[in-house]
Short mmCIF file of C-alpha atoms in Angstrom, two decimals:
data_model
loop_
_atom_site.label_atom_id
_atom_site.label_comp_id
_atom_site.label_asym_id
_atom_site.label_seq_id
_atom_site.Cartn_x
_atom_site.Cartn_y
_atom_site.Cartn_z
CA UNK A 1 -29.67 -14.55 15.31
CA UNK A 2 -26.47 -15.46 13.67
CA UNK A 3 -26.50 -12.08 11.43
CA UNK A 4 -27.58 -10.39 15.00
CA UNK A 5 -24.65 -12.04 16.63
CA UNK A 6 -21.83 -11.47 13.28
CA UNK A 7 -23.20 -6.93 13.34
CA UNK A 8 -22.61 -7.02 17.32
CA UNK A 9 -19.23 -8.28 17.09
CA UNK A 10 -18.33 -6.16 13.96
CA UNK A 11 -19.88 -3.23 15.96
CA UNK A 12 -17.71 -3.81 19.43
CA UNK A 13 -14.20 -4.71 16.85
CA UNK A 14 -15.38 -1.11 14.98
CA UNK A 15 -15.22 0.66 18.41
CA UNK A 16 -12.12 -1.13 19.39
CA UNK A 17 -10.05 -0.12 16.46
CA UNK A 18 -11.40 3.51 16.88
CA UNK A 19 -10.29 3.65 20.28
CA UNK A 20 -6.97 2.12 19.76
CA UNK A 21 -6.31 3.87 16.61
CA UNK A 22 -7.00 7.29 17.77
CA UNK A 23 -4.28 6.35 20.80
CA UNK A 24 -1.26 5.49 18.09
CA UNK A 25 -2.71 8.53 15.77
CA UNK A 26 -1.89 11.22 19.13
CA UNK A 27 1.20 9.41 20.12
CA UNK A 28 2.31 9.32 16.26
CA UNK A 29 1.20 12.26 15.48
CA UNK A 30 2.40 14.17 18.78
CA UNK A 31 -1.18 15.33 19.62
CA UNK A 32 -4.15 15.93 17.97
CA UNK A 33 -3.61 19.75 15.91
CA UNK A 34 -2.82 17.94 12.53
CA UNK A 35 -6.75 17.26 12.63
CA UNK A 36 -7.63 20.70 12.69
CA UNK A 37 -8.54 22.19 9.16
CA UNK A 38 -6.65 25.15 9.44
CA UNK A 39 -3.77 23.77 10.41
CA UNK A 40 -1.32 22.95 7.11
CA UNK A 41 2.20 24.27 8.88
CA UNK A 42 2.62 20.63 9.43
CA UNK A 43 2.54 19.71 5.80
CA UNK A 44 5.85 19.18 4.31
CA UNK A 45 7.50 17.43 0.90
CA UNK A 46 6.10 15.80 -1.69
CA UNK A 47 2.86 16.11 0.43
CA UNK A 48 2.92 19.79 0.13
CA UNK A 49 2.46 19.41 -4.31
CA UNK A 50 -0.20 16.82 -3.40
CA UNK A 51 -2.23 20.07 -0.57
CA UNK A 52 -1.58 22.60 -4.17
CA UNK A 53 -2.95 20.34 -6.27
CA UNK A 54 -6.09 19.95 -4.04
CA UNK A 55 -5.89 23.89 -3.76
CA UNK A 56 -6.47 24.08 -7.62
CA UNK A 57 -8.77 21.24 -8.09
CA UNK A 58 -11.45 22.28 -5.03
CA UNK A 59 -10.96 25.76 -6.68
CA UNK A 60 -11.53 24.88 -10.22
CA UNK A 61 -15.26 23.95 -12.30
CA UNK A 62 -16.83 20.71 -12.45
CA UNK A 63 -14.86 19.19 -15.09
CA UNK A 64 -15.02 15.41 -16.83
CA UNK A 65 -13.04 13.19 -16.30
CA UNK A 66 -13.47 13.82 -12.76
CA UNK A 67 -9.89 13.45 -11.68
CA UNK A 68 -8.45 16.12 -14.46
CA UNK A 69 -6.74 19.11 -12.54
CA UNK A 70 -5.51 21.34 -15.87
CA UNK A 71 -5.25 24.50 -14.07
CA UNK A 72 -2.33 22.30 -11.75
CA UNK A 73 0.73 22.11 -14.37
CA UNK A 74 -0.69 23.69 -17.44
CA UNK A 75 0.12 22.22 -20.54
CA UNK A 76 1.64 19.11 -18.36
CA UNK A 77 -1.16 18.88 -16.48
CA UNK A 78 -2.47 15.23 -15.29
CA UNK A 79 -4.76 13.85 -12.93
CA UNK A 80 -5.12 14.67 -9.32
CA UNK A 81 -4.70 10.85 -8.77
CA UNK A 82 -1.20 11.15 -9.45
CA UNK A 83 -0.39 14.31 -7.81
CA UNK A 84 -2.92 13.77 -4.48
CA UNK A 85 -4.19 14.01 -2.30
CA UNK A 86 -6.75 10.76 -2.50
CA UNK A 87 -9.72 11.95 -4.81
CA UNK A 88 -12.16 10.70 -2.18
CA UNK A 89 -11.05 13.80 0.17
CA UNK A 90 -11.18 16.38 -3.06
CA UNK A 91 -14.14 14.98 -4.15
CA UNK A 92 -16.31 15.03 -0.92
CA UNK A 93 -14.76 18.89 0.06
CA UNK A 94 -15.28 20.10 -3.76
CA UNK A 95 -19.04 18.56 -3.79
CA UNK A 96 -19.81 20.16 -0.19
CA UNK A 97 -18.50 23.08 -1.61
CA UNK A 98 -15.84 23.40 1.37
CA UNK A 99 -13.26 25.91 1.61
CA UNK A 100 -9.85 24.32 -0.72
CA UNK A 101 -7.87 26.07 1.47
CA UNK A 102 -8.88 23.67 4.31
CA UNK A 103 -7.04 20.33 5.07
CA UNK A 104 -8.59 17.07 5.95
CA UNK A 105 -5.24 15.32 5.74
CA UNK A 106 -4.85 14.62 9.34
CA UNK A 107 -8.61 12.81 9.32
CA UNK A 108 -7.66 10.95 6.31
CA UNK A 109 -4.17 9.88 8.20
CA UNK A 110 -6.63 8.96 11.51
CA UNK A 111 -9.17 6.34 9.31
CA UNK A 112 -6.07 4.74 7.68
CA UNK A 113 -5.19 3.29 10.81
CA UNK A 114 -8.17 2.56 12.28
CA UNK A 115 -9.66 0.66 8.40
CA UNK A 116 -5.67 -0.64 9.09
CA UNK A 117 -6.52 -2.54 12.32
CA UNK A 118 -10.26 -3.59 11.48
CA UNK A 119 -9.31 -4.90 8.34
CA UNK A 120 -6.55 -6.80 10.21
CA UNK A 121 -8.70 -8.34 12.59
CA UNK A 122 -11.16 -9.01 9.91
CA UNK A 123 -8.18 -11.49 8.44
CA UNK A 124 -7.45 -12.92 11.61
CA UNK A 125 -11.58 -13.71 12.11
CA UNK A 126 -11.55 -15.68 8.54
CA UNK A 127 -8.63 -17.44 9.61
CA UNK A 128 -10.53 -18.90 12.70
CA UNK A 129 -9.13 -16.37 15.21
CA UNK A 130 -10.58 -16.35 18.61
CA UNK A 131 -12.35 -12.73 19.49
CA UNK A 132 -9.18 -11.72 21.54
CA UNK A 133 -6.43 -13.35 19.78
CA UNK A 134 -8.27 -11.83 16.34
CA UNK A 135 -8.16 -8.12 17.64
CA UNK A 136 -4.67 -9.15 18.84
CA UNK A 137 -3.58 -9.77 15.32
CA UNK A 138 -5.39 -6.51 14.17
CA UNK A 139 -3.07 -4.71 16.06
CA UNK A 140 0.41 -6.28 14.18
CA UNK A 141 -0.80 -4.91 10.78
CA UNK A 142 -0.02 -1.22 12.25
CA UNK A 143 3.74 -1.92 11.05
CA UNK A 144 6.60 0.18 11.29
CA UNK A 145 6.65 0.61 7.86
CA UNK A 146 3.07 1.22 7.66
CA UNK A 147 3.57 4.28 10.43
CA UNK A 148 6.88 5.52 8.43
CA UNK A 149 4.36 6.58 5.29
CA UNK A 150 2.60 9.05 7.88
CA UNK A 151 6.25 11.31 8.13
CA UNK A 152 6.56 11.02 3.99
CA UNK A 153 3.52 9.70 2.03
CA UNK A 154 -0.12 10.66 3.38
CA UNK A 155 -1.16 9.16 -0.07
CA UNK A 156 0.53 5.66 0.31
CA UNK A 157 -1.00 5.17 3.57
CA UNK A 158 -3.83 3.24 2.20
CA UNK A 159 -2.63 -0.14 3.31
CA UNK A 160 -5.94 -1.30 4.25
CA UNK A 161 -6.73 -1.75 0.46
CA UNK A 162 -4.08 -4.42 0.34
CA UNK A 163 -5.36 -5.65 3.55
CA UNK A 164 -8.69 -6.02 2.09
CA UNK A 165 -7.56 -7.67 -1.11
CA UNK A 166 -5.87 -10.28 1.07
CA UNK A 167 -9.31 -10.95 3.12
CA UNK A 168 -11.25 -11.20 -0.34
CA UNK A 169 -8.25 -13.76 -1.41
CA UNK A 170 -8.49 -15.86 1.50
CA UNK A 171 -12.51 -15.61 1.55
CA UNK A 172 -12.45 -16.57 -2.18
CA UNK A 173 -10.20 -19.34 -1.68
CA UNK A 174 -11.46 -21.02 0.92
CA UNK A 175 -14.73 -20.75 -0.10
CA UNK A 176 -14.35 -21.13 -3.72
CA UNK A 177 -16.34 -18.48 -5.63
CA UNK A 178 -14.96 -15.23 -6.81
CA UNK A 179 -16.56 -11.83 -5.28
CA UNK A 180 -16.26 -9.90 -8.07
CA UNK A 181 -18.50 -7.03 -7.27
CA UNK A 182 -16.78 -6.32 -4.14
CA UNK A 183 -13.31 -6.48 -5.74
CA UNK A 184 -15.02 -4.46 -8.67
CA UNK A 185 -15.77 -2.00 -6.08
CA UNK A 186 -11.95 -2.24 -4.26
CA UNK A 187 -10.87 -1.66 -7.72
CA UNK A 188 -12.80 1.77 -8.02
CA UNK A 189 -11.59 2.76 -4.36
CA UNK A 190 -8.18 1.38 -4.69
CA UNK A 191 -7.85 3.21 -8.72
CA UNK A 192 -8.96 6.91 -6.98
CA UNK A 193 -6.66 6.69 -3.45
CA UNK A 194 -3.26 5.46 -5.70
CA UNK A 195 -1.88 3.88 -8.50
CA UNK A 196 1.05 1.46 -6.27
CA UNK A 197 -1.88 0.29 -4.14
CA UNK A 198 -4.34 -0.38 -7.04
CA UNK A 199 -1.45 -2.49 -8.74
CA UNK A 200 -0.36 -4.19 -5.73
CA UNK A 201 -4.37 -4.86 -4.85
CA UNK A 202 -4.60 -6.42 -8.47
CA UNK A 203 -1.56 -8.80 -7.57
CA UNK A 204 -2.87 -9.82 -4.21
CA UNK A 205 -6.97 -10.81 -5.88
CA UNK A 206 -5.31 -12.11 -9.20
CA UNK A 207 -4.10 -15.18 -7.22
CA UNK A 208 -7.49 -16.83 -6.90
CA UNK A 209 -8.09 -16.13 -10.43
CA UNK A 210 -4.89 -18.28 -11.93
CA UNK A 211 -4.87 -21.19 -9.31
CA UNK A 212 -8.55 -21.82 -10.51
CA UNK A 213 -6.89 -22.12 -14.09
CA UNK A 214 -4.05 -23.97 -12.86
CA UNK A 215 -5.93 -26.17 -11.06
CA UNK A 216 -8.68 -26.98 -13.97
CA UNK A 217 -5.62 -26.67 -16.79
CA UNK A 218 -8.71 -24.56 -18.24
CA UNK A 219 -10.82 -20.90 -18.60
CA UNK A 220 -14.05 -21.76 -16.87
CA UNK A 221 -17.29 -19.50 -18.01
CA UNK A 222 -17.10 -18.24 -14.53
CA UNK A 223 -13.63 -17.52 -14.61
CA UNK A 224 -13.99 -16.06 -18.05
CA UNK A 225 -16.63 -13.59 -16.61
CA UNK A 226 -14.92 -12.79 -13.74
CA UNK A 227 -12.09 -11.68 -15.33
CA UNK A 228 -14.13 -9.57 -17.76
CA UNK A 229 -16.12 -7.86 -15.11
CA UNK A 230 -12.89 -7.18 -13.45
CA UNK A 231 -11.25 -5.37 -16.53
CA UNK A 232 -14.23 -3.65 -17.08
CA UNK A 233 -14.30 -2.07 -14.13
CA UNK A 234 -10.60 -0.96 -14.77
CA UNK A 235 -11.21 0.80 -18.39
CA UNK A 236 -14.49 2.13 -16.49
CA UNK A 237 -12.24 3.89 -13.61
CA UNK A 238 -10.04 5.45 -16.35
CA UNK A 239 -12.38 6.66 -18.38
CA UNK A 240 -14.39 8.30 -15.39
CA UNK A 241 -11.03 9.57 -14.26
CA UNK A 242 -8.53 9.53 -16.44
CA UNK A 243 -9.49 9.87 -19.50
CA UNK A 244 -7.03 12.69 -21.47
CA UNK A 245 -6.62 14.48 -18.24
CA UNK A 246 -2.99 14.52 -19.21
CA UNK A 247 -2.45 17.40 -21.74
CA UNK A 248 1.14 16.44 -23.13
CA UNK A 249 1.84 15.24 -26.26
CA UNK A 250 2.01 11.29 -26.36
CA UNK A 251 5.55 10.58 -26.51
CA UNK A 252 5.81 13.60 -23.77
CA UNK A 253 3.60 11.00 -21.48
CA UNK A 254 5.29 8.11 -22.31
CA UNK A 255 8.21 9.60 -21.48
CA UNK A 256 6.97 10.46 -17.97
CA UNK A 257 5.58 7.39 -17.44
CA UNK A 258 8.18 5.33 -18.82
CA UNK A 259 11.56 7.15 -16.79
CA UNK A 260 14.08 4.64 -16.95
CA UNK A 261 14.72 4.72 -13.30
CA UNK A 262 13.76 1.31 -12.42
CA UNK A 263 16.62 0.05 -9.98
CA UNK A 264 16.65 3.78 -8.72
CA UNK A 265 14.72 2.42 -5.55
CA UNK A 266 15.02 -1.06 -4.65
CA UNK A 267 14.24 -2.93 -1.80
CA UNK A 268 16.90 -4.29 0.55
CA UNK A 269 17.38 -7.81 1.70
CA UNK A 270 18.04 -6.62 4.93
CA UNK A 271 14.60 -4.29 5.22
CA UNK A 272 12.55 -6.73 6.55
CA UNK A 273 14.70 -6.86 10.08
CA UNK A 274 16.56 -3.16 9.95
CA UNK A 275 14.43 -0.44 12.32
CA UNK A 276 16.50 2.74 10.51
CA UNK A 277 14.71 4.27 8.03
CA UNK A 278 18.43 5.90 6.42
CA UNK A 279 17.33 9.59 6.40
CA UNK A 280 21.12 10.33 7.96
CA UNK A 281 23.21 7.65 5.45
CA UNK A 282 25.66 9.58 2.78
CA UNK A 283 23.32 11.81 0.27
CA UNK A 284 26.07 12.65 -2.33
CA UNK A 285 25.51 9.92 -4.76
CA UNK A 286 21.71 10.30 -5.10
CA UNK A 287 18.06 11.35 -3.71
CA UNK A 288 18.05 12.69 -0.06
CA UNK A 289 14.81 12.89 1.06
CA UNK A 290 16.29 16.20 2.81
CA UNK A 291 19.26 17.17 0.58
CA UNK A 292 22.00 18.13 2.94
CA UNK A 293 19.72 19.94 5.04
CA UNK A 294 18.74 19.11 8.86
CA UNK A 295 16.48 16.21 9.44
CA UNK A 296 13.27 17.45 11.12
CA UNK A 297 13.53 16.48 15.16
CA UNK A 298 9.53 15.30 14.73
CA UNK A 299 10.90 12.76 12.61
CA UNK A 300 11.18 8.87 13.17
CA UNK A 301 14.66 7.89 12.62
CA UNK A 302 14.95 4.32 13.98
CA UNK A 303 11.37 2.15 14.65
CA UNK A 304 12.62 0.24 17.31
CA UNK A 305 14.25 0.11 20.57
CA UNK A 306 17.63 -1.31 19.99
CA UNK A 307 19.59 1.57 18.23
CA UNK A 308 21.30 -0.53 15.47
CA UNK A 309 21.42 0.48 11.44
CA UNK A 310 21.99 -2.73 8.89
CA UNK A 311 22.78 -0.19 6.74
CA UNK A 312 21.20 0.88 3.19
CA UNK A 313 22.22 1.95 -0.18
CA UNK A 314 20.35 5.28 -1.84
CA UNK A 315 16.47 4.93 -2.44
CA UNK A 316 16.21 2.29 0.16
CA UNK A 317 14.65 4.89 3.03
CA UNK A 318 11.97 4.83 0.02
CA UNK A 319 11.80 0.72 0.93
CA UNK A 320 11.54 1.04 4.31
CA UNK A 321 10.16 -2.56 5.72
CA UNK A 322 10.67 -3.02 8.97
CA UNK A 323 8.34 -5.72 10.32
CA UNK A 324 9.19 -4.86 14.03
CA UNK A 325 10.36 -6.75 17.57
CA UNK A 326 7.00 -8.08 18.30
CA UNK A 327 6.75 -9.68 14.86
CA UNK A 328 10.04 -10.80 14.17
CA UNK A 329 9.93 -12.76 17.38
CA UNK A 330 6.53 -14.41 16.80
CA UNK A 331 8.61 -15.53 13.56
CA UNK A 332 10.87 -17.46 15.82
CA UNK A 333 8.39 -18.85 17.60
CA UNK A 334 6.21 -19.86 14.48
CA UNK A 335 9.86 -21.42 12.59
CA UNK A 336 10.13 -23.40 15.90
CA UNK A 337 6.92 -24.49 16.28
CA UNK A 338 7.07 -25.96 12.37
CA UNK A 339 10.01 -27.73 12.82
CA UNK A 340 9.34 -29.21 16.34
CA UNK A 341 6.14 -30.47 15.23
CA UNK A 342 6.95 -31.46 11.53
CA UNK A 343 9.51 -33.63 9.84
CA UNK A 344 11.76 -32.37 6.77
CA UNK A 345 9.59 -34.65 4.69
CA UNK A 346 6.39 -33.33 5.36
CA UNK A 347 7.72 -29.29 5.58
CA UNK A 348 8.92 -30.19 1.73
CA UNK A 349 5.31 -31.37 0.95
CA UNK A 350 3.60 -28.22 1.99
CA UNK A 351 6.61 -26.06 0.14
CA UNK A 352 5.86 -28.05 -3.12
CA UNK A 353 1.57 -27.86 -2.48
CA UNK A 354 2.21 -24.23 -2.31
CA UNK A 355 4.61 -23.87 -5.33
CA UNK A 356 2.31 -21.36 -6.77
CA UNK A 357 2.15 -19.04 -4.11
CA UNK A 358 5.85 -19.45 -3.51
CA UNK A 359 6.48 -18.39 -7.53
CA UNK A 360 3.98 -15.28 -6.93
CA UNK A 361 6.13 -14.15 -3.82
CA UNK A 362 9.50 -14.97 -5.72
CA UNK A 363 8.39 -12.96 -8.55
CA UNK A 364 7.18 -9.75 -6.85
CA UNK A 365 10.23 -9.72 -4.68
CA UNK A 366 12.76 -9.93 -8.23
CA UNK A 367 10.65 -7.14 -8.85
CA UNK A 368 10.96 -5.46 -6.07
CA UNK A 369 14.51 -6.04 -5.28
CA UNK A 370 15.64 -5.35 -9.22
CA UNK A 371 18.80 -6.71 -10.60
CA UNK A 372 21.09 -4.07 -8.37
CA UNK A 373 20.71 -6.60 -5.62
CA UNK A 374 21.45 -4.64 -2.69
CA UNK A 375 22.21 -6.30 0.79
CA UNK A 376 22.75 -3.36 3.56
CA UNK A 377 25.27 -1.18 2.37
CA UNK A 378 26.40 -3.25 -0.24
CA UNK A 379 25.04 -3.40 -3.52
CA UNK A 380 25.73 -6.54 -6.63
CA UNK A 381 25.30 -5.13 -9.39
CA UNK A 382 24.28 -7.95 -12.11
CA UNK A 383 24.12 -5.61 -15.45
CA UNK A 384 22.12 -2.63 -16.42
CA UNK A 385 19.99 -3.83 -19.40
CA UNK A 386 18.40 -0.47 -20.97
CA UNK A 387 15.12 -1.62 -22.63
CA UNK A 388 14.87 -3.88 -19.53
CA UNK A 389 15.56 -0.42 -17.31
CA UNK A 390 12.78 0.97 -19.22
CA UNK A 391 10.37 -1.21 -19.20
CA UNK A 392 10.03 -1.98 -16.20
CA UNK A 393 10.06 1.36 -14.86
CA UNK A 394 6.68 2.47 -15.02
CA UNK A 395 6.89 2.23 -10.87
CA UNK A 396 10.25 3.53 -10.59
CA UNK A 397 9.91 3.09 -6.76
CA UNK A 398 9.69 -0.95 -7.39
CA UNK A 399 11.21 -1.35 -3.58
CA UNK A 400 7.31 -0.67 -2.09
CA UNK A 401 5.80 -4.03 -3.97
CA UNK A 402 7.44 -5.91 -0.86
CA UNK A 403 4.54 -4.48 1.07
CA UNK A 404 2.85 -7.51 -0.48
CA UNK A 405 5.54 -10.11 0.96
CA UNK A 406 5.69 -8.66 4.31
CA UNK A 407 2.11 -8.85 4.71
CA UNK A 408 1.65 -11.87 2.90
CA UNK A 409 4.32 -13.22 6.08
CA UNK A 410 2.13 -11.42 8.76
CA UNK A 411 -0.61 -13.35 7.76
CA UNK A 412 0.98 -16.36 7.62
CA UNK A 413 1.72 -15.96 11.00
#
């Protein structure tokens, strides 16, 4: 009866966020043509390389690894998983033997938001949420800056993998065993969709992993194993679909893997409460995402309804964060309700039982921020360290690991 009870209540939450995520898809989306096959006018930017690269892959022989796409950049060639779109889409039209010239981008951009909103809820429902207040909460993971990747990204819309690391965290946590076959499988997902998202889902489900050691001051056999199975299923993803697909020399991949343009995107202090996105700031001293040219009038300039701009310096439209009214004022209300019904001495005793997850979220946002500290249109510059530049610059776009903070702070809500 309980299992009964549990599959009813998933079912009627399923056909909730359906319903409300087709509604924001048409009213994002500005109708419903973008889920027509045919129709690829609307694909523009870097998503336009990722709809080629599909072109040659659907077009091209069955080929191992699965992912390699050499007929898309010939002797530079790579993987599809770095040039999109998400291998699940390829993969499903080149097995059906579909047409390559047909899109399924718009359907892919309509299941992000609703996994978005059930995964949400599914959070709020292991954090003791009520069946309202729990598709309530489902509904404040469809951020701003979740809806700004839909006008520049389709492939970094997979925010529900980051969702679902969280809701295998908290499950493992409070429950104290590891899933590892369902995080091996999030891993396999996760490592085909994109490579930010697969790191930033191996943050998140690494924290159970080192409080156990931290709290035991020792490798367990179970945490030993876990840890194995979970690398294992790593080398196993790039070996299925990775393996050589790049055709440079080494030193040429290195080279394009290692840029040295950490710091060339950073996150701003400010991103967290500032609804403009910066498409219109001053484009002379760096990356535009439109050069000097017009900004589209489809576009979302500003995600809320006060007009106001905290200003940005260039890369930050990249680190869009905007959390939104609704959740910046349940943020008051939360701050209130901890200090009305807590003293300073027992607020420090929950900081200092949570040191660890208060070092995690200090570390990813150094990361994330970088050491050109920039604070709306001004930017502290604390040195330029080259190897440091370099090494760190594998994800040159470093701004986008505060996805993890801001819905680390959602859920703490």
């Amino acid at each position: 009866m309980v299992r009964v009870a549990h599959l009813r209540r998933f079912t009627f939450d399923l056909i909730f966020s359906v319903f409300l995520g087709t509604q924001i898809f048409r009213l994002l989306m500005g109708g419903w043509s973008t889920l027509n096959p045919h129709n690829y006018q609307w694909i523009s930017g870097d998503n336009t390389s990722g709809y080629i690269a599909q072109l040659f892959f659907a077009s091209d022989r069955w080929r191992f690894p699965i992912a390699s796409n050499p007929k898309f950049g010939l002797e530079l060639s790579t993987s599809l998983i770095y040039s999109g779109p998400p291998l699940p889409i390829a993969l499903t039209q080149k097995l059906l033997r579909i047409d390559p010239e047909l899109q399924f981008i718009g359907i892919w951009l309509l299941l992000m938001i609703v996994l978005q909103i059930i995964f949400g809820i599914l959070i709020a429902r292991e954090l003791g949420y009520t069946i309202l207040a729990s598709r309530f909460a489902g509904l404040l993971f469809v951020t701003p800056f979740f809806l700004y990747r839909f006008q520049v990204h389709f492939w970094l819309t997979a925010h529900f993998l980051i969702l679902w690391a969280f809701w295998i965290t908290i499950r493992s946590i409070s429950r104290s065993r590891y899933c590892t076959l369902e995080i091996s499988g999030l891993i396999v997902i996760a490592y085909s969709i994109n490579s930010y998202i697969l790191v930033m889902t191996l943050i998140v489900l690494s924290y159970p992993t080192i409080l156990a050691i931290t709290r035991s001051k020792k490798l367990t056999s179970s945490t030993l194993k876990h840890i194995l199975m979970v690398t294992l299923s790593i080398v196993a993803c790039y070996f299925i679909f990775d393996f050589r697909s790049q055709k440079g020399t080494f030193f040429e991949n290195l080279r394009m893997n290692f840029t040295g343009q950490y710091t060339e995107i950073p996150a701003n202090l400010l991103a967290l409460i500032n609804p403009e996105v910066g498409y219109e700031r001053d484009c002379s001293q760096g990356h535009c995402i439109f050069g000097s040219g017009p900004i589209p009038n489809y576009f979302i300039k500003n995600f809320s309804i006060l007009n106001f701009d905290l200003g940005g310096v260039q890369g930050n439209y990249d680190a869009f964060l905007y959390l939104g009214m609704g959740i910046l004022f349940l943020s008051l209300v939360a701050i209130y309700m901890i200090f009305a019904t807590r003293n300073s001495k027992s607020i420090f005793k929950i900081f200092r039982s949570h040191r660890l997850v208060i070092i995690y979220l200090f570390l990813i946002s150094a990361y994330a921020i970088t050491y050109k500290v920039s604070v709306g249109s001004h930017q502290l510059d604390l040195g330029d360290p080259k190897l440091l530049r370099w090494a760190l610059s594998m994800f040159r776009a470093s701004g986008r690991f505060m996805w993890i903070v801001a819905y680390f702070l959602i859920i703490l809500l």
